[in-house]
mmCIF file with all atom_site columns, C-alpha atoms in Angstrom:
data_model
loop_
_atom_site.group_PDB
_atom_site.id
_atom_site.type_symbol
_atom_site.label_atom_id
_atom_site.label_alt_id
_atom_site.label_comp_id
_atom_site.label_asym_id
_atom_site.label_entity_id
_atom_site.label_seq_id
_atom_site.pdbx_PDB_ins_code
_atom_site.Cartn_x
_atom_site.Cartn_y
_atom_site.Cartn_z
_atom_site.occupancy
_atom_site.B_iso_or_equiv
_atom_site.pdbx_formal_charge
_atom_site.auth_seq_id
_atom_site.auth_comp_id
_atom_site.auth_asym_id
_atom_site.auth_atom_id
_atom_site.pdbx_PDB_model_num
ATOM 1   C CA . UNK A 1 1   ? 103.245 126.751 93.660  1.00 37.00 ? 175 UNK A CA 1
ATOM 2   C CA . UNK A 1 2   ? 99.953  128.909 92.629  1.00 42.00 ? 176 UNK A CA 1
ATOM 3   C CA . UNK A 1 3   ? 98.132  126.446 90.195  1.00 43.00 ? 177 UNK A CA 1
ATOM 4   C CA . UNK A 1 4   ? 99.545  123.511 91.279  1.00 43.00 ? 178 UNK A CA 1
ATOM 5   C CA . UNK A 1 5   ? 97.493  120.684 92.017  1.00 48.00 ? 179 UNK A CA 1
ATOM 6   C CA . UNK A 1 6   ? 98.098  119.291 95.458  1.00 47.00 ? 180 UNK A CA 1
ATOM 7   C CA . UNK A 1 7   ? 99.297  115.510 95.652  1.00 54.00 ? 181 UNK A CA 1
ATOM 8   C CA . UNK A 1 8   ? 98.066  115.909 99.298  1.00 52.00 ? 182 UNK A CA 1
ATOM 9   C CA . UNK A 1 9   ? 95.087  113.688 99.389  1.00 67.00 ? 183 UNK A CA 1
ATOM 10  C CA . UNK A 1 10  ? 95.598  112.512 95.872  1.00 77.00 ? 184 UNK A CA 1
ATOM 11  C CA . UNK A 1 11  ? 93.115  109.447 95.944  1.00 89.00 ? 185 UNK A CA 1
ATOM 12  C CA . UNK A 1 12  ? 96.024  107.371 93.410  1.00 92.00 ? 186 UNK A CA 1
ATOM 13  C CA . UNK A 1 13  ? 98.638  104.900 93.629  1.00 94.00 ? 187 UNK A CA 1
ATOM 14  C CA . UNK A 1 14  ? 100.513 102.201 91.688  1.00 96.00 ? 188 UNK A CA 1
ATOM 15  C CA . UNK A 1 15  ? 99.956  98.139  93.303  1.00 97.00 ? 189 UNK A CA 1
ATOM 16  C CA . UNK A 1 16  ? 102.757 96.344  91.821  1.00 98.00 ? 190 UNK A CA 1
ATOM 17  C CA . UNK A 1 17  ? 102.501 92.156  92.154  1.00 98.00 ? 191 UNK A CA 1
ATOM 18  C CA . UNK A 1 18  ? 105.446 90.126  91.491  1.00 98.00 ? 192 UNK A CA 1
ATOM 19  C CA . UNK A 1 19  ? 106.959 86.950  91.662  1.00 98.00 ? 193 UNK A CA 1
ATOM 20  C CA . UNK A 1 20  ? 110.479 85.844  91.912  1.00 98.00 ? 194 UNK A CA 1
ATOM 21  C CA . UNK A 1 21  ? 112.191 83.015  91.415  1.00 98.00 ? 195 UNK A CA 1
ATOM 22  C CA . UNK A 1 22  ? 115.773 81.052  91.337  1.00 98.00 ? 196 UNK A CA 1
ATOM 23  C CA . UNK A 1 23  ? 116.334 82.995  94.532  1.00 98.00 ? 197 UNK A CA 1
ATOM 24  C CA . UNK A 1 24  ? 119.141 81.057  97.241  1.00 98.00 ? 198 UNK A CA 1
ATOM 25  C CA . UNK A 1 25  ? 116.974 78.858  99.566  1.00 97.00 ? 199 UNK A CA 1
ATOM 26  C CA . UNK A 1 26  ? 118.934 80.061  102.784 1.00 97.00 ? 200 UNK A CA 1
ATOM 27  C CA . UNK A 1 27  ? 117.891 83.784  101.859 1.00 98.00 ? 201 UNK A CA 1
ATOM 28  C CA . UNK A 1 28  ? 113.677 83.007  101.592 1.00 98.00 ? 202 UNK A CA 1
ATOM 29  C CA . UNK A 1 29  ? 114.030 81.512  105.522 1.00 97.00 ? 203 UNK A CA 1
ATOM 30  C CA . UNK A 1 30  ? 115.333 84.377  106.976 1.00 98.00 ? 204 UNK A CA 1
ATOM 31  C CA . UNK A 1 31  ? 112.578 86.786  108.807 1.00 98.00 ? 205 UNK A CA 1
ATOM 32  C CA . UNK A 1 32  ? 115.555 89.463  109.811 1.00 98.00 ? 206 UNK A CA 1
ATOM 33  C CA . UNK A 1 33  ? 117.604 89.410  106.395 1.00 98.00 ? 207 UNK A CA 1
ATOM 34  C CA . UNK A 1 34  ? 114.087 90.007  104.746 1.00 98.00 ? 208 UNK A CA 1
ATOM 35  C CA . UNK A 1 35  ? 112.855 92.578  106.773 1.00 98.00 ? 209 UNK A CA 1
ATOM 36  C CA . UNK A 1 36  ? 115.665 94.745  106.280 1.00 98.00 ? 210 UNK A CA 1
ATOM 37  C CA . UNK A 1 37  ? 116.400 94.266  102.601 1.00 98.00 ? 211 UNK A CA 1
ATOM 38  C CA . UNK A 1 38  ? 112.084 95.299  102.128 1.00 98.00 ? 212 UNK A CA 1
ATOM 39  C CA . UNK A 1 39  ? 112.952 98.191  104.573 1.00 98.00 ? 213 UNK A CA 1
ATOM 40  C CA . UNK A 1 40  ? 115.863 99.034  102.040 1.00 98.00 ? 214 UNK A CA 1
ATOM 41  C CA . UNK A 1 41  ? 114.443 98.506  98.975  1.00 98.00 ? 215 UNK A CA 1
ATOM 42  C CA . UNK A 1 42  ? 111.067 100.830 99.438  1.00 98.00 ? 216 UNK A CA 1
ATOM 43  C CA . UNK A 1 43  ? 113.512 103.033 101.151 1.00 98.00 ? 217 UNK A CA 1
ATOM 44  C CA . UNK A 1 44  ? 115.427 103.538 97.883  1.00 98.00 ? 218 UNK A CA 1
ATOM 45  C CA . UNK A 1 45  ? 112.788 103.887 96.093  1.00 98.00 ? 219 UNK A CA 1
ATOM 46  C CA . UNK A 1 46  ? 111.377 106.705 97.760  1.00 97.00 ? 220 UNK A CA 1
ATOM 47  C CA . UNK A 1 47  ? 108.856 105.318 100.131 1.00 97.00 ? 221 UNK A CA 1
ATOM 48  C CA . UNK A 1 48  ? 108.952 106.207 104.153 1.00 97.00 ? 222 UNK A CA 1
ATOM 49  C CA . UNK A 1 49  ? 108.853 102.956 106.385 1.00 98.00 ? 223 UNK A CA 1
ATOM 50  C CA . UNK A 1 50  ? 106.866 103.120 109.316 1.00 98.00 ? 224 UNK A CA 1
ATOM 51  C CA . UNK A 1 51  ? 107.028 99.433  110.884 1.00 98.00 ? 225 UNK A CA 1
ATOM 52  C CA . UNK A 1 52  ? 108.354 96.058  109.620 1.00 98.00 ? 226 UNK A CA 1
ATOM 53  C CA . UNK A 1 53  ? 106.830 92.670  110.947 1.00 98.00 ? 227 UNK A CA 1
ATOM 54  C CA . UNK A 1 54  ? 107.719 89.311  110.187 1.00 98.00 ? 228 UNK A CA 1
ATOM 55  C CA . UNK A 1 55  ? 106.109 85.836  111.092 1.00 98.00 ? 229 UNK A CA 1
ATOM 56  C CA . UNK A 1 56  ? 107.804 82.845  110.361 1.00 98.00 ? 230 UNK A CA 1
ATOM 57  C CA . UNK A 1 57  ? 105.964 79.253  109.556 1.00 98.00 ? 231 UNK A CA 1
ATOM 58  C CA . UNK A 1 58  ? 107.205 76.016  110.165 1.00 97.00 ? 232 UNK A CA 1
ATOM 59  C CA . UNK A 1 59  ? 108.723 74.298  108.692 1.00 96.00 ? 233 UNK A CA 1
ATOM 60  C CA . UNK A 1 60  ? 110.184 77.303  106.693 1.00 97.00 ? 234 UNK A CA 1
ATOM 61  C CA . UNK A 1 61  ? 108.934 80.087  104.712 1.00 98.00 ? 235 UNK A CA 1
ATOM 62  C CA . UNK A 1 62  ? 108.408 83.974  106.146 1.00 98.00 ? 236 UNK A CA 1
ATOM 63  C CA . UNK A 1 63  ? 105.752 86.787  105.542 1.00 98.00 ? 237 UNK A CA 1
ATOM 64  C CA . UNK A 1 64  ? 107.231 90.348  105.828 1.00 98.00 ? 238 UNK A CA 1
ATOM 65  C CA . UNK A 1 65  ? 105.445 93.496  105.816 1.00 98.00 ? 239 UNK A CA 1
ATOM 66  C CA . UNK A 1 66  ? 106.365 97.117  105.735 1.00 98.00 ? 240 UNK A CA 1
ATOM 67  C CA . UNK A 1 67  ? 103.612 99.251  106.941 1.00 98.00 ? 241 UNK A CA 1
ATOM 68  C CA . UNK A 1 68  ? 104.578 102.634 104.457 1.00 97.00 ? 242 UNK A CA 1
ATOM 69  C CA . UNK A 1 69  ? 103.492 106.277 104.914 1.00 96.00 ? 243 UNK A CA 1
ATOM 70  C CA . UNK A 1 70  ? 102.339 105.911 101.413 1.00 95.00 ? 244 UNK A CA 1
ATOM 71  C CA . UNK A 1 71  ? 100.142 101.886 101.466 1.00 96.00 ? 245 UNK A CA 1
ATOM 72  C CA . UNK A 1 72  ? 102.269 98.749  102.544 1.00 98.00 ? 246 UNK A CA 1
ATOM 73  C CA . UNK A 1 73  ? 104.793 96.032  100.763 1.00 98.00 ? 247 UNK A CA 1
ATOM 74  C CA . UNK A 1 74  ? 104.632 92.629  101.256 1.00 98.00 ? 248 UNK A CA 1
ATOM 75  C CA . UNK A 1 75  ? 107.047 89.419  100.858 1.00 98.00 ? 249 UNK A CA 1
ATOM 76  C CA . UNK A 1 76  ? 105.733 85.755  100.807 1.00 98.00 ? 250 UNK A CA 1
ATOM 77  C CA . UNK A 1 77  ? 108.212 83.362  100.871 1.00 98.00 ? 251 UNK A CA 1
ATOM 78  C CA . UNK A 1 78  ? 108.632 79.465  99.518  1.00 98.00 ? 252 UNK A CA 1
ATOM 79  C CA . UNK A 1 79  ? 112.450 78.465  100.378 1.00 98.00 ? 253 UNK A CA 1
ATOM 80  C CA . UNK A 1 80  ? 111.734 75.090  99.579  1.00 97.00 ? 254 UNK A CA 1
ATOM 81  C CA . UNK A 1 81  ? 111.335 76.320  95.749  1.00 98.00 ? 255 UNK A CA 1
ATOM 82  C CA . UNK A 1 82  ? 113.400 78.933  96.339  1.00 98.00 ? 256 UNK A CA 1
ATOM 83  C CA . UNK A 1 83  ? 110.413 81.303  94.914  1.00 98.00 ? 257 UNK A CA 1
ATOM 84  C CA . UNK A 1 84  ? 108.403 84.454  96.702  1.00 98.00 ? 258 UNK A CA 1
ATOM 85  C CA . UNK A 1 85  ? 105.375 86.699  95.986  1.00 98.00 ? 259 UNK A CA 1
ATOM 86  C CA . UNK A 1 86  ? 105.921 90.598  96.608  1.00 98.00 ? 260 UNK A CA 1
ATOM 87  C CA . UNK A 1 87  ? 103.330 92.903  96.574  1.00 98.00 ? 261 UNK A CA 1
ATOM 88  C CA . UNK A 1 88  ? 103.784 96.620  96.626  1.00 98.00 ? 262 UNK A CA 1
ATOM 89  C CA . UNK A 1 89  ? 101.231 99.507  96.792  1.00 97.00 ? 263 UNK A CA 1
ATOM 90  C CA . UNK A 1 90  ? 101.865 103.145 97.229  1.00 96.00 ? 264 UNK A CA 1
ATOM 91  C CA . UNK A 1 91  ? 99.730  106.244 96.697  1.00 93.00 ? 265 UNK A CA 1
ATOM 92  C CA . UNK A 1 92  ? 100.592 108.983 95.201  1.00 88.00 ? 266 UNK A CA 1
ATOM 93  C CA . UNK A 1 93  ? 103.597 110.095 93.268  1.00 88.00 ? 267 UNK A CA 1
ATOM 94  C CA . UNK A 1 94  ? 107.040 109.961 96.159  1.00 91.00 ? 268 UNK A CA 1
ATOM 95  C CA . UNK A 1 95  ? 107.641 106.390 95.603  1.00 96.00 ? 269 UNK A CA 1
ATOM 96  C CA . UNK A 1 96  ? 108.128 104.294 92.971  1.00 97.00 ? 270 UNK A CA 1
ATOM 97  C CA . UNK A 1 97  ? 106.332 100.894 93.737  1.00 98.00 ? 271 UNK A CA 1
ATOM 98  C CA . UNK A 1 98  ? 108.322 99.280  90.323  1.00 98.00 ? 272 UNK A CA 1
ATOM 99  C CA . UNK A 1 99  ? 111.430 100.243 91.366  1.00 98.00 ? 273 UNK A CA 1
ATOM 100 C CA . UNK A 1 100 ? 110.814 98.879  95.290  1.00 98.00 ? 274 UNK A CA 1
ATOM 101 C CA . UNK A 1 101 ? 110.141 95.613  93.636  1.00 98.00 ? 275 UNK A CA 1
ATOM 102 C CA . UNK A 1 102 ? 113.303 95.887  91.339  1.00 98.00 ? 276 UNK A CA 1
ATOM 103 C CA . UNK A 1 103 ? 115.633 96.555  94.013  1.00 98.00 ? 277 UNK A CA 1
ATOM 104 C CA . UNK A 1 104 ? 114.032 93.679  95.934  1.00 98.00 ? 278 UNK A CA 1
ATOM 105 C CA . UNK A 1 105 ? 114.678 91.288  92.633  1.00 98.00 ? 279 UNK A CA 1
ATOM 106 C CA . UNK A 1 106 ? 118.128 92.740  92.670  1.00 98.00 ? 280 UNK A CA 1
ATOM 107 C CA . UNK A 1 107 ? 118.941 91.987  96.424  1.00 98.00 ? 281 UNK A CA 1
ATOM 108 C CA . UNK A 1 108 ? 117.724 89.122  96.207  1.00 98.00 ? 282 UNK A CA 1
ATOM 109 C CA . UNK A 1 109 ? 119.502 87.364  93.332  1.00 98.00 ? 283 UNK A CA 1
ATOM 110 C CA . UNK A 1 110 ? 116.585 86.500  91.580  1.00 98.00 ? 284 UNK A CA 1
ATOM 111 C CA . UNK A 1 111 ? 116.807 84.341  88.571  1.00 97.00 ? 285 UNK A CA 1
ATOM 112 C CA . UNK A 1 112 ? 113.056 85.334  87.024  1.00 98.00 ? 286 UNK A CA 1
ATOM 113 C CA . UNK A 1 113 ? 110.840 88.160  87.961  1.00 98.00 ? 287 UNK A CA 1
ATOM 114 C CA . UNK A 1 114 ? 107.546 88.389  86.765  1.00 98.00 ? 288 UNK A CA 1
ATOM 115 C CA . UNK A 1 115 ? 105.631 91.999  87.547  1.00 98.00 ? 289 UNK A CA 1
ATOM 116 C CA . UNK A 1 116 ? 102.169 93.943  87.221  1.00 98.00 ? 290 UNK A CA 1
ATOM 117 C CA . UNK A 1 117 ? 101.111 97.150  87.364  1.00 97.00 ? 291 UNK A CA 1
ATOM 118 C CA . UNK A 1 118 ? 97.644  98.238  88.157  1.00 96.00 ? 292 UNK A CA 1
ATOM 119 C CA . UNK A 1 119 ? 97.102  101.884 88.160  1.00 95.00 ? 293 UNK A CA 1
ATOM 120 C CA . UNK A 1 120 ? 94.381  102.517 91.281  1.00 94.00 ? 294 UNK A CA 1
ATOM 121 C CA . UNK A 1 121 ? 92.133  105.423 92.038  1.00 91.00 ? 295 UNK A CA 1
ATOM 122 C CA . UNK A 1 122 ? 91.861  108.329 89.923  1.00 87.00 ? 296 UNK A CA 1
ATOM 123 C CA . UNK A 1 123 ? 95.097  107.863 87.497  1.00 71.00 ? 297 UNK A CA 1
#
């Protein structure tokens, strides 16, 4: 629309950083589960998944991330604790990083969630 200001380019975004915990053991082990409740989860919230990679450590635990059209999420997982970091950044003003993380919590049954916001670029 004439006078708009274009989001296009926008040099702004929202990098949320969370932790969950009292999440079910079994769940934090699983590489495909994980991928596809991120993929889900930034989905909802209004971000547009390009790729999802996993690598899983022995003896347990699992890093996912979701390469986004608008930054990247991220889970880090510690089953035997039953605990996980998430990180999600996105620019611009599509997606909601807060919500992504949220929706994560939620799917995930977690017991605690702690969560930051720092406003990046030119807010």
């Amino acid at each position: 629309m004439p006078g708009e200001e274009s989001l296009v380019g926008r040099f702004a975004g929202r990098h949320v950083l969370a932790e969950f915990e009292g999440i079910e053991p079994s769940l934090l082990d699983d590489a495909v589960l994980l991928k596809k409740t991120l993929a889900e989860a930034v989905t909802e919230a209004g971000a547009t998944v390009c790729e999802v990679v996993s690598h899983s450590f022995a003896p347990q635990g699992v890093t996912v991330l979701a390469l986004l059209a608008e930054s990247h999420a991220s889970v880090h997982t510690y089953p035997e604790i039953g605990s996980v970091f998430v990180d999600v950044f996105t620019c611009g003003d599509r997606a909601d990083p807060e919500r992504a993380v949220a929706l994560l919590a939620k799917m995930l049954g977690a017991g605690t969630v702690r969560m930051s916001t720092v406003e990046r670029g030119e807010n």
